[in-house]
Each structure stands twice: as C-alpha cells, then as structure tokens.
mmCIF file with all atom_site columns, C-alpha atoms in Angstrom:
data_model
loop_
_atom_site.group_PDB
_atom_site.id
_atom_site.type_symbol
_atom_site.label_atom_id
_atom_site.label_alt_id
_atom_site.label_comp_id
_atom_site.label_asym_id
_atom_site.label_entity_id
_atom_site.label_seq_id
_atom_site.pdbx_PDB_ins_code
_atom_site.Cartn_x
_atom_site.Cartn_y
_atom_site.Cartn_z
_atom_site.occupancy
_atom_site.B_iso_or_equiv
_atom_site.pdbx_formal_charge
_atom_site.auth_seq_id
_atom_site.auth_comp_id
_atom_site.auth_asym_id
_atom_site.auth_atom_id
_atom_site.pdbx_PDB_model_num
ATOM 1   C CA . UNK A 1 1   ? -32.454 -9.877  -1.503  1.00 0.00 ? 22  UNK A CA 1
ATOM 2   C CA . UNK A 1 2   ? -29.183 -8.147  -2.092  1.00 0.00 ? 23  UNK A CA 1
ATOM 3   C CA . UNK A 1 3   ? -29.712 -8.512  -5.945  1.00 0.00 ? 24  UNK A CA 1
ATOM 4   C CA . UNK A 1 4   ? -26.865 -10.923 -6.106  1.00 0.00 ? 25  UNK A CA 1
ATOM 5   C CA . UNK A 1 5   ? -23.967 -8.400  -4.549  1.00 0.00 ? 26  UNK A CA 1
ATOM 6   C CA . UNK A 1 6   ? -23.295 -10.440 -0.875  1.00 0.00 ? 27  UNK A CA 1
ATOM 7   C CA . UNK A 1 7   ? -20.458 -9.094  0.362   1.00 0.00 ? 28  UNK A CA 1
ATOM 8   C CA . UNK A 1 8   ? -19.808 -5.815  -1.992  1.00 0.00 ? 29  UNK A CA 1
ATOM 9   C CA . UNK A 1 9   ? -19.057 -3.845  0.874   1.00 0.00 ? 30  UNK A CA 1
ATOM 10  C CA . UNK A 1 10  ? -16.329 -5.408  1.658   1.00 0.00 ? 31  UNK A CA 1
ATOM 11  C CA . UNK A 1 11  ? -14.325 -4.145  -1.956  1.00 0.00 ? 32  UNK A CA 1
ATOM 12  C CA . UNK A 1 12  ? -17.118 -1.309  -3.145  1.00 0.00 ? 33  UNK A CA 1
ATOM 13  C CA . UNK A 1 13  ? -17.210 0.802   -0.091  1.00 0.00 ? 34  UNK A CA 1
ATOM 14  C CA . UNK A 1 14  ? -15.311 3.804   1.196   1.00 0.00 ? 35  UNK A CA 1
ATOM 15  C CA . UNK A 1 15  ? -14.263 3.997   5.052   1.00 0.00 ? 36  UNK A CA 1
ATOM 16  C CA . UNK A 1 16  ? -15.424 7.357   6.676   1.00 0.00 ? 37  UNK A CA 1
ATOM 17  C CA . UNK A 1 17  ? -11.752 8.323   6.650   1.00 0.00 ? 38  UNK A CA 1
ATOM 18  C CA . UNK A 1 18  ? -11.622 8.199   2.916   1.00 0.00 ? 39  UNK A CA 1
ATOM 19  C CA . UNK A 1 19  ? -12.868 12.008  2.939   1.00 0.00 ? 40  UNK A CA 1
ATOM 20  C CA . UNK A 1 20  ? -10.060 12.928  4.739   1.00 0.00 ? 41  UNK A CA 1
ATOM 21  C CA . UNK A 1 21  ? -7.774  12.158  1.785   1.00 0.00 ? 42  UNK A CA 1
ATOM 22  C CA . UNK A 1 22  ? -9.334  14.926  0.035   1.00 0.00 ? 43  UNK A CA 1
ATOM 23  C CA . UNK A 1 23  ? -9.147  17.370  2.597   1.00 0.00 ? 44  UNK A CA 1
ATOM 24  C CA . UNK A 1 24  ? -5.135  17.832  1.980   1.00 0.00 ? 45  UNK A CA 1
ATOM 25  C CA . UNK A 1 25  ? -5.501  19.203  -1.549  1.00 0.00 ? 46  UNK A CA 1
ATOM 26  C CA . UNK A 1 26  ? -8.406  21.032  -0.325  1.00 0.00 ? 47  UNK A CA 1
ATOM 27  C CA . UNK A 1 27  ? -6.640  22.690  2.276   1.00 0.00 ? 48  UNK A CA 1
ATOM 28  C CA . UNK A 1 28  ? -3.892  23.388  -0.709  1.00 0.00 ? 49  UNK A CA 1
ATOM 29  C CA . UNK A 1 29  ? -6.239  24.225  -4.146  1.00 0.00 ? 50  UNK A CA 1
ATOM 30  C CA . UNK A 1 30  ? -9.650  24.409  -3.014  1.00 0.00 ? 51  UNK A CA 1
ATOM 31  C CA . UNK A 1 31  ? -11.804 23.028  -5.159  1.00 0.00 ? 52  UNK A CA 1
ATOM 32  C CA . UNK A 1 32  ? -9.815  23.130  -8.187  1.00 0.00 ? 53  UNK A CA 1
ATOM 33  C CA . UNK A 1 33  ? -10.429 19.833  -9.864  1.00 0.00 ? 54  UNK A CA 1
ATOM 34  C CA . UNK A 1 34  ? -6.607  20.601  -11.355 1.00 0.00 ? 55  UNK A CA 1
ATOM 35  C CA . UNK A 1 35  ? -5.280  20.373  -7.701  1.00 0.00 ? 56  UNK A CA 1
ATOM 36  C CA . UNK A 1 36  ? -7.077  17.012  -7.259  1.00 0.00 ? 57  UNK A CA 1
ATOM 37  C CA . UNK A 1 37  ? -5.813  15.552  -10.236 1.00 0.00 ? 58  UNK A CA 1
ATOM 38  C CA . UNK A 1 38  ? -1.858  16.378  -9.756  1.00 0.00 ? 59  UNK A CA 1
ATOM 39  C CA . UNK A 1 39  ? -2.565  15.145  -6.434  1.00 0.00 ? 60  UNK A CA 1
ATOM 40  C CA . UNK A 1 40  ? -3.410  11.716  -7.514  1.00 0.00 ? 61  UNK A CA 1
ATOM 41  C CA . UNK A 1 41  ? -0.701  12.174  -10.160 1.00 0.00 ? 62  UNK A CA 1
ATOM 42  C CA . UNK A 1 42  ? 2.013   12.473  -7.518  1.00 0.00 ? 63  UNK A CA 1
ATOM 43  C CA . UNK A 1 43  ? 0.766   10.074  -5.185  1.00 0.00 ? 64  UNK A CA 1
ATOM 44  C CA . UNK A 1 44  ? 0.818   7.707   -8.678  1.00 0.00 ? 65  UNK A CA 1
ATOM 45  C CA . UNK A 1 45  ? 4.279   8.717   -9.457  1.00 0.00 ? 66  UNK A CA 1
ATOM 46  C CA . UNK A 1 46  ? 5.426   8.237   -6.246  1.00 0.00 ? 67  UNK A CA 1
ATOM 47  C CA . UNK A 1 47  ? 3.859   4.921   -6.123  1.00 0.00 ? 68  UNK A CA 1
ATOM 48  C CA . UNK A 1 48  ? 5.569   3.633   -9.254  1.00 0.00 ? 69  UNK A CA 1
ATOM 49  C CA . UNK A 1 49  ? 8.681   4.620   -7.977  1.00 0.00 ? 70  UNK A CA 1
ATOM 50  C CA . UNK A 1 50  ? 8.369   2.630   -4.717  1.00 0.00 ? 71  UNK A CA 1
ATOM 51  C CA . UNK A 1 51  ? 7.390   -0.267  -6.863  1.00 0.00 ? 72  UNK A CA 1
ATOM 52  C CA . UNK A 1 52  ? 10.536  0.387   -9.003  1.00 0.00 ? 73  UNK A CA 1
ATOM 53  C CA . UNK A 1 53  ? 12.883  0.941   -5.811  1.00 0.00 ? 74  UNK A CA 1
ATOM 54  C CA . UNK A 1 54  ? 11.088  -2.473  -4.127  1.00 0.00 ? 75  UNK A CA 1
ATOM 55  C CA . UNK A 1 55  ? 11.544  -4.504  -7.195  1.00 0.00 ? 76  UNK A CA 1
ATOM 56  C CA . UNK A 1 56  ? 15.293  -3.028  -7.957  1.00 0.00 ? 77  UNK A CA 1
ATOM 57  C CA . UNK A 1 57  ? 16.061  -4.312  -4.251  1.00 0.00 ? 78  UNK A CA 1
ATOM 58  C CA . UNK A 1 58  ? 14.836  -7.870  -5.030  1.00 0.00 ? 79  UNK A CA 1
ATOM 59  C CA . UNK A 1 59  ? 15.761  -8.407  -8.376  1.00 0.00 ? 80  UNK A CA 1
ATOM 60  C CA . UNK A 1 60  ? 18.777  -6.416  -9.552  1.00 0.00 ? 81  UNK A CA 1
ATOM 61  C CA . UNK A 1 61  ? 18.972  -2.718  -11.525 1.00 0.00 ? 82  UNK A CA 1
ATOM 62  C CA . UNK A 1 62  ? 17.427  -4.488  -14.685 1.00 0.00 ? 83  UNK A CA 1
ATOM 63  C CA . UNK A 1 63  ? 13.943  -4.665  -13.446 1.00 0.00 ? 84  UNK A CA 1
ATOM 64  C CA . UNK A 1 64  ? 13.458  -1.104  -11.818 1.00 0.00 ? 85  UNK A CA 1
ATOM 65  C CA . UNK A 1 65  ? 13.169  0.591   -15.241 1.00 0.00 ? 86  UNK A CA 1
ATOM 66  C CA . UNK A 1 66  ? 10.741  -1.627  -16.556 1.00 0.00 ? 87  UNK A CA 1
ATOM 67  C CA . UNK A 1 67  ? 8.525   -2.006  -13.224 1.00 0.00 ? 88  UNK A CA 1
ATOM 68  C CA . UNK A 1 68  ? 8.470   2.274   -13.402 1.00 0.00 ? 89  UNK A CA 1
ATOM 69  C CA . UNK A 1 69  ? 7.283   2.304   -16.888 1.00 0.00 ? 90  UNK A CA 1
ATOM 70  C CA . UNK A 1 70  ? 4.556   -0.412  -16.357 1.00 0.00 ? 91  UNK A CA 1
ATOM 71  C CA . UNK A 1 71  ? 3.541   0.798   -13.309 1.00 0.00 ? 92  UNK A CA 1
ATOM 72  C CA . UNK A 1 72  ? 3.077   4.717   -14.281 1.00 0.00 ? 93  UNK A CA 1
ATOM 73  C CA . UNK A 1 73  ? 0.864   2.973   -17.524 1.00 0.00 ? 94  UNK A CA 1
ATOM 74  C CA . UNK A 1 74  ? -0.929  0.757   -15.049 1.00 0.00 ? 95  UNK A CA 1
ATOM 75  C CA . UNK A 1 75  ? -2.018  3.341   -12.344 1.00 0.00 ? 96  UNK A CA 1
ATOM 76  C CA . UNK A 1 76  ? -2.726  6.724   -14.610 1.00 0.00 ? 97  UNK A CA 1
ATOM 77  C CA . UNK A 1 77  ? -4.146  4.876   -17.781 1.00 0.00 ? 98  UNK A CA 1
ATOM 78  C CA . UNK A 1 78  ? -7.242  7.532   -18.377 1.00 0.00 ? 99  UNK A CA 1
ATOM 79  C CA . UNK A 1 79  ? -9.541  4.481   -17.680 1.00 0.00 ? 100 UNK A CA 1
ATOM 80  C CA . UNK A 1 80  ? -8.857  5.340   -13.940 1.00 0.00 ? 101 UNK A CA 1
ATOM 81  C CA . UNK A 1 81  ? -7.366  8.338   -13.989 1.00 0.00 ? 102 UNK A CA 1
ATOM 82  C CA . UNK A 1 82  ? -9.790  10.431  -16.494 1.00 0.00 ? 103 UNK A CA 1
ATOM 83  C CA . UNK A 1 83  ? -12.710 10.444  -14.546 1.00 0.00 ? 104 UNK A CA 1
ATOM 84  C CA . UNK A 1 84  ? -11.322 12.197  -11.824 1.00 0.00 ? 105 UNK A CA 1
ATOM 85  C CA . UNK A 1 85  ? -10.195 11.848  -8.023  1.00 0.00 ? 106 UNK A CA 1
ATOM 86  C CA . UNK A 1 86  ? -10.026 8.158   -7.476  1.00 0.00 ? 107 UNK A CA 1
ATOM 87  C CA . UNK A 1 87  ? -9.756  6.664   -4.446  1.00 0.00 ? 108 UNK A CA 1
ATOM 88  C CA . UNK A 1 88  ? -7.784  3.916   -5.846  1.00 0.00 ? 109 UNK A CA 1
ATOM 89  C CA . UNK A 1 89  ? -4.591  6.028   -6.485  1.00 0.00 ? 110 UNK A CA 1
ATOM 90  C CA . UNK A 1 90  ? -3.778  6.442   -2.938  1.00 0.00 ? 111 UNK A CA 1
ATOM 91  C CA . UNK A 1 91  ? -4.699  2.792   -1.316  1.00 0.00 ? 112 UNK A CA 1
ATOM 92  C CA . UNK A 1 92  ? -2.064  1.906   -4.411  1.00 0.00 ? 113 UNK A CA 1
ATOM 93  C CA . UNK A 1 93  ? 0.343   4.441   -2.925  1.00 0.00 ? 114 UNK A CA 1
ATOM 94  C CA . UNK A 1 94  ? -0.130  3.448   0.903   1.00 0.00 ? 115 UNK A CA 1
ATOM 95  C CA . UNK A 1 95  ? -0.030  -0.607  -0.576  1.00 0.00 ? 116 UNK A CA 1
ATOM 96  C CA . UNK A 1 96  ? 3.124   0.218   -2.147  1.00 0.00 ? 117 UNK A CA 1
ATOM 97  C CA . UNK A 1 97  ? 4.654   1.738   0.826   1.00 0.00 ? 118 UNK A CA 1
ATOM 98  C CA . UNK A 1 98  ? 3.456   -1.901  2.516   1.00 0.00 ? 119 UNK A CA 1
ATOM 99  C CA . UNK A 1 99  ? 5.058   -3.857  -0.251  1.00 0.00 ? 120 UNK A CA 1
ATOM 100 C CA . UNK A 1 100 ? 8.478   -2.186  0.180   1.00 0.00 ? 121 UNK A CA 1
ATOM 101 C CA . UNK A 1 101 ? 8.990   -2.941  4.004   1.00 0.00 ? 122 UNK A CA 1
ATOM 102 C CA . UNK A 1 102 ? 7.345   -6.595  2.982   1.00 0.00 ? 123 UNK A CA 1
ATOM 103 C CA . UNK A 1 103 ? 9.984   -7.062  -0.014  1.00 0.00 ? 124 UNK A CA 1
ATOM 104 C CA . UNK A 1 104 ? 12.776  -5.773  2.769   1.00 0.00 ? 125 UNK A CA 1
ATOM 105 C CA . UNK A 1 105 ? 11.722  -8.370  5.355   1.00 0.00 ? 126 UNK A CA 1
ATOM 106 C CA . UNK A 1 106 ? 11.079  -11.024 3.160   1.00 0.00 ? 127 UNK A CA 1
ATOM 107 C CA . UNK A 1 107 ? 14.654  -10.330 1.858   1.00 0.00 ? 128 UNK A CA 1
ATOM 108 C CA . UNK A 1 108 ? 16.237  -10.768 5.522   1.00 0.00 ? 129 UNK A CA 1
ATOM 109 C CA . UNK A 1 109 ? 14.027  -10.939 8.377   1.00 0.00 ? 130 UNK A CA 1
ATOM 110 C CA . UNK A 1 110 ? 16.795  -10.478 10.787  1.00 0.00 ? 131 UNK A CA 1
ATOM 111 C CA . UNK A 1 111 ? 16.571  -6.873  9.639   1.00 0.00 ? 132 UNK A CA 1
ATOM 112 C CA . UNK A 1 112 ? 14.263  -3.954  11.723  1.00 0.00 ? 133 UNK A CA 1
ATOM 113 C CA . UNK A 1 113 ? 11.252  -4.217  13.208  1.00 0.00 ? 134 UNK A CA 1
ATOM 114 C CA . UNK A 1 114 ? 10.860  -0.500  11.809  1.00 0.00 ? 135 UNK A CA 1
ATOM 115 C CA . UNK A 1 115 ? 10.351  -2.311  8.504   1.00 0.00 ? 136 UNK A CA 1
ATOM 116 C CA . UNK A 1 116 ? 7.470   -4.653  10.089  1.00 0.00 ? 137 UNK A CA 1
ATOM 117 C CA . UNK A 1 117 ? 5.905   -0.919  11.286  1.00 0.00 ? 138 UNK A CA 1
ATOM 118 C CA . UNK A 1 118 ? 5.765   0.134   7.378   1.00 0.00 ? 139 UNK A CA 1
ATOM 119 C CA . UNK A 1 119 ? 3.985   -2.858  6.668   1.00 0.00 ? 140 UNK A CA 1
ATOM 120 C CA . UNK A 1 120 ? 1.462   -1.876  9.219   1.00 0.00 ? 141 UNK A CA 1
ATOM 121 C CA . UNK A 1 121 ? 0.534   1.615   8.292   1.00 0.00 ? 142 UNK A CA 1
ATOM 122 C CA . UNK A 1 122 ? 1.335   0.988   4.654   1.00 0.00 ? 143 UNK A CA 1
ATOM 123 C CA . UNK A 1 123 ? -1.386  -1.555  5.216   1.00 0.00 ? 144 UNK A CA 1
ATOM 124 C CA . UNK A 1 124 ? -3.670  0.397   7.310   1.00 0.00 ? 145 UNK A CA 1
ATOM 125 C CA . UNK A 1 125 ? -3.739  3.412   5.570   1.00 0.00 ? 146 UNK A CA 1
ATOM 126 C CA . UNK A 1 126 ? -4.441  1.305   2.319   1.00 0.00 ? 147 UNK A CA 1
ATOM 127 C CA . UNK A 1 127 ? -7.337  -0.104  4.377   1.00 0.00 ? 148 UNK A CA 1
ATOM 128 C CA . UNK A 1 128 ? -8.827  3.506   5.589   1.00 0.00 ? 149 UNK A CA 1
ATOM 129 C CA . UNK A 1 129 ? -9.249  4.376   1.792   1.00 0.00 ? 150 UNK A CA 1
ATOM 130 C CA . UNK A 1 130 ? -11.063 1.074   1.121   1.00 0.00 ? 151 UNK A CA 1
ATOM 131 C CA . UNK A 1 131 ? -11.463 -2.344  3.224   1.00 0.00 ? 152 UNK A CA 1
ATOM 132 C CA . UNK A 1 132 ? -9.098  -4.417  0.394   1.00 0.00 ? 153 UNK A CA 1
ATOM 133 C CA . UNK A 1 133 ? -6.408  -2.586  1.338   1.00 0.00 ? 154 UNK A CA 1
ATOM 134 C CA . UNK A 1 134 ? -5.585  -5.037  4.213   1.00 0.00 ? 155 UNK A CA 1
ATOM 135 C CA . UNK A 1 135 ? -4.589  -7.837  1.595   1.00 0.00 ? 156 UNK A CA 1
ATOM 136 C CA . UNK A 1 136 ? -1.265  -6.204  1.867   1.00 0.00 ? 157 UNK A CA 1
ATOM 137 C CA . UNK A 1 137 ? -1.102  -7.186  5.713   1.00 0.00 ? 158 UNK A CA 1
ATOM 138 C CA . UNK A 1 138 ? -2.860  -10.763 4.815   1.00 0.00 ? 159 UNK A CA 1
ATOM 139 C CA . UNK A 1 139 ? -0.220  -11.602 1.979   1.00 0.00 ? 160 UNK A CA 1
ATOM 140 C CA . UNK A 1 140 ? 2.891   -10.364 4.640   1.00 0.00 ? 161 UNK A CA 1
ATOM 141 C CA . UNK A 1 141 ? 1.226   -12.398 7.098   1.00 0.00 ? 162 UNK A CA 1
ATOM 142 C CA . UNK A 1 142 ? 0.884   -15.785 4.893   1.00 0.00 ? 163 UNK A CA 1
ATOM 143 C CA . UNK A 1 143 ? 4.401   -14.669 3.360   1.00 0.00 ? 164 UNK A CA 1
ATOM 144 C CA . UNK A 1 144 ? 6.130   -14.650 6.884   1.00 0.00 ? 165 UNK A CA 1
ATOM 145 C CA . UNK A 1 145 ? 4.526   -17.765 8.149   1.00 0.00 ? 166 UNK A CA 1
ATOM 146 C CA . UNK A 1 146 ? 5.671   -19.677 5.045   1.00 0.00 ? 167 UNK A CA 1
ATOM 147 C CA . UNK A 1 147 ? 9.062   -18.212 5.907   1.00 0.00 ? 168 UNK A CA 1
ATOM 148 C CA . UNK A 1 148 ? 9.197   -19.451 9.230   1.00 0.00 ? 169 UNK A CA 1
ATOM 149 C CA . UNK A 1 149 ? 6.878   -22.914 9.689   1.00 0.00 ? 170 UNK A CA 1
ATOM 150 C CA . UNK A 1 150 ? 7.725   -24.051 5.933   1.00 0.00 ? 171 UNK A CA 1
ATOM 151 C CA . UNK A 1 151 ? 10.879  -23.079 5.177   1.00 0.00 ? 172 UNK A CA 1
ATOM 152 C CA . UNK A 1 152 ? 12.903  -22.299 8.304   1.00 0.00 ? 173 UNK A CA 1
ATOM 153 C CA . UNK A 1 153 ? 14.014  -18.981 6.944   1.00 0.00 ? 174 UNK A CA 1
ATOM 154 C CA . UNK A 1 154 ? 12.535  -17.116 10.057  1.00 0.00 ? 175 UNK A CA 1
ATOM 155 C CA . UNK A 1 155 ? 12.813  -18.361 13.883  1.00 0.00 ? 176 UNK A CA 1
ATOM 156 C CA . UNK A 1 156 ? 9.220   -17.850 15.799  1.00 0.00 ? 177 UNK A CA 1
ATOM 157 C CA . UNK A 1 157 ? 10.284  -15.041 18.170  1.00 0.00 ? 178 UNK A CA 1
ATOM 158 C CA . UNK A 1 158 ? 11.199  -12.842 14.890  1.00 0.00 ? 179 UNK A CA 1
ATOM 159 C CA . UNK A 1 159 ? 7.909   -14.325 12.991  1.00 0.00 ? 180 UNK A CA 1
ATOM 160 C CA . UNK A 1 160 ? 5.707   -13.262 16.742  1.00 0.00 ? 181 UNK A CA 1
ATOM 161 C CA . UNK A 1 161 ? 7.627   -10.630 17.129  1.00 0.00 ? 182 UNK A CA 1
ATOM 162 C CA . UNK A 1 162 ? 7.221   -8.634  13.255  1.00 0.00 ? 183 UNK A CA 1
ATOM 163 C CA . UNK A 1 163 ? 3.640   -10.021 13.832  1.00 0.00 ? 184 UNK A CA 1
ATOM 164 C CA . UNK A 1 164 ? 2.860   -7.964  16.240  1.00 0.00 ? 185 UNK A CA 1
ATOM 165 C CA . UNK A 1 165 ? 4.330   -5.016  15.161  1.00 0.00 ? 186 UNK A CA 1
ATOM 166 C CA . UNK A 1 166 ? 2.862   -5.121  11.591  1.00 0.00 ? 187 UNK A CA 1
ATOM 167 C CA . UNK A 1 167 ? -0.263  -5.510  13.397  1.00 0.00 ? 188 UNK A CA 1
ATOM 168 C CA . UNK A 1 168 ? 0.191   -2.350  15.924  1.00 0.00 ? 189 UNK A CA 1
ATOM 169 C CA . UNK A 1 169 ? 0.780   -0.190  13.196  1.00 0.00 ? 190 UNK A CA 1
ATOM 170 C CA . UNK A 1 170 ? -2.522  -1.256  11.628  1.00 0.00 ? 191 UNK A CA 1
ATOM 171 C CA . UNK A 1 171 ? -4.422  -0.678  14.903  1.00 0.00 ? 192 UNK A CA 1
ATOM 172 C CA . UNK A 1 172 ? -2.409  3.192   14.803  1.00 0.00 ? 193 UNK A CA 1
ATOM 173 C CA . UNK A 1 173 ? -3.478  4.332   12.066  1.00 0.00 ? 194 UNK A CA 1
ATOM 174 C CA . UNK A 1 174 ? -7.137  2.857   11.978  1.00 0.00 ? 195 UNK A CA 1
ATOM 175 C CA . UNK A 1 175 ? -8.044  3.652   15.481  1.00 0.00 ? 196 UNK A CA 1
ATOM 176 C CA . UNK A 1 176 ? -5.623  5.782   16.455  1.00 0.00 ? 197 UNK A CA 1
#
C-alpha cells in the first residue's frame, strides 16, 4: 500500500524544473548558502509587496500597510525560512504575481488581456516549483465564471476569451 499518502505527489513533490530555480543564485554566489538565502529573502519581499500593491488596489491605502507587515511575518517566519532554500518562497512569489493580474481582472474585466497572460505564467511558474501552484489558475477560473454565468459582471466572449489566454500562458511556461 501507499502507507496511507494517496495522492501526496500531487502537493509533496518537486517538478524537474524546480532545480532550475536554484541555478540563478548559483550562477550569481555559487554555493554560498548566504546567496541562497537573500535570494529567497528578495523573492519574499518582493512577494509581500505584490500582495500589498494587489490588496491596496482592491481595498483602499489602509490595507496595503497591514497586508506588507503580515505577509513579510507569514512568508520568512524561521519556521520556513530557517532551514534553508525553500521551494515554497518562490511558488508564493510566482502565485502572487497570479493574484495581482486576478485582483486587476476581477476588478474590471473589460481591462487587458495582458493581465489574463500574468495570471497564466504567474500560475505556471507557481506550478513548475510544485504541482499546487495551479490553484491560482483554478480559483481565477471559478472566480471568472462566477463573474460571468452568476453574476453578469463579464459577457462570454471576454470570460472565453481571458480563458484562453490565462491558459496559453500556462502551456508557455510549462512546455514551452
């Protein structure tokens, strides 16, 4: 039997193309664990402040401050930071990328298809460090057909037509 873990792969396992995040601060400190570790700090930072910027644009200047602050706790608390290069860090960094074109469409989706291509390799990237990160795809994907068969927000064309271009920008990055 499989000891009771069906299905593990799907969250516990690392794509191939996971290495390949490594190889950039490789290329840049070697095998300084240092390097690896500011590396996942910036990607972090960077990450909060996308989640700051993406809740500011949906909710007003009040809530960027406190989204930063919770956000930097959340994703370097030594829990998941201290132990060294996690893969985590950058799926939350590529998700977060996902979650700002998502927050834009949602917002208007009369607004660029450009933002629909974020989504995708937001998304896909996410998904090359571990399989979960297509969740971000799966919640635009419920998000936009609630928009459009539930609440009218969102003619068909637009919903086919950010659809498909979320989708192409998953199949870019993952098999292109």
């Amino acid at each position: 039997g499989d000891g009771g873990q069906a299905l593990e792969d799907l969250w516990d396992t690392k794509l191939p193309a996971a290495v390949l995040l490594g190889g950039l601060p490789y290329a840049i400190f070697g095998s300084a664990w240092w390097g690896y570790l500011l590396t996942l700090f910036l990607l972090g930072t960077a990450a909060a402040w996308l989640l700051a910027f993406t809740a500011q644009r949906l909710g007003g200047q009040a809530v960027a401050l406190p989204t930063f602050v919770v956000a930097m706790v959340v994703i370097h608390h030594p829990r998941y930071l201290g132990s060294g290069f996690q893969i985590e860090t950058p799926q939350v960094f590529f998700a977060s990328l996902a979650a700002l074109g998502i927050a834009t469409i949602l917002a208007d989706p009369r607004r660029s298809l450009g933002w629909s291509l974020l989504v995708g390799i937001g998304a896909g990237l996410a998904a090359m460090t571990k399989p979960t990160g297509l969740s971000v795809a799966a919640g635009y994907a419920i998000a936009l057909s609630v928009m459009t068969f539930v609440l009218g927000t969102c003619d068909v064309r637009r919903w086919l037509q950010h659809g498909f271009v979320a989708l192409g920008g998953i199949v870019l990055v993952t098999l292109g």
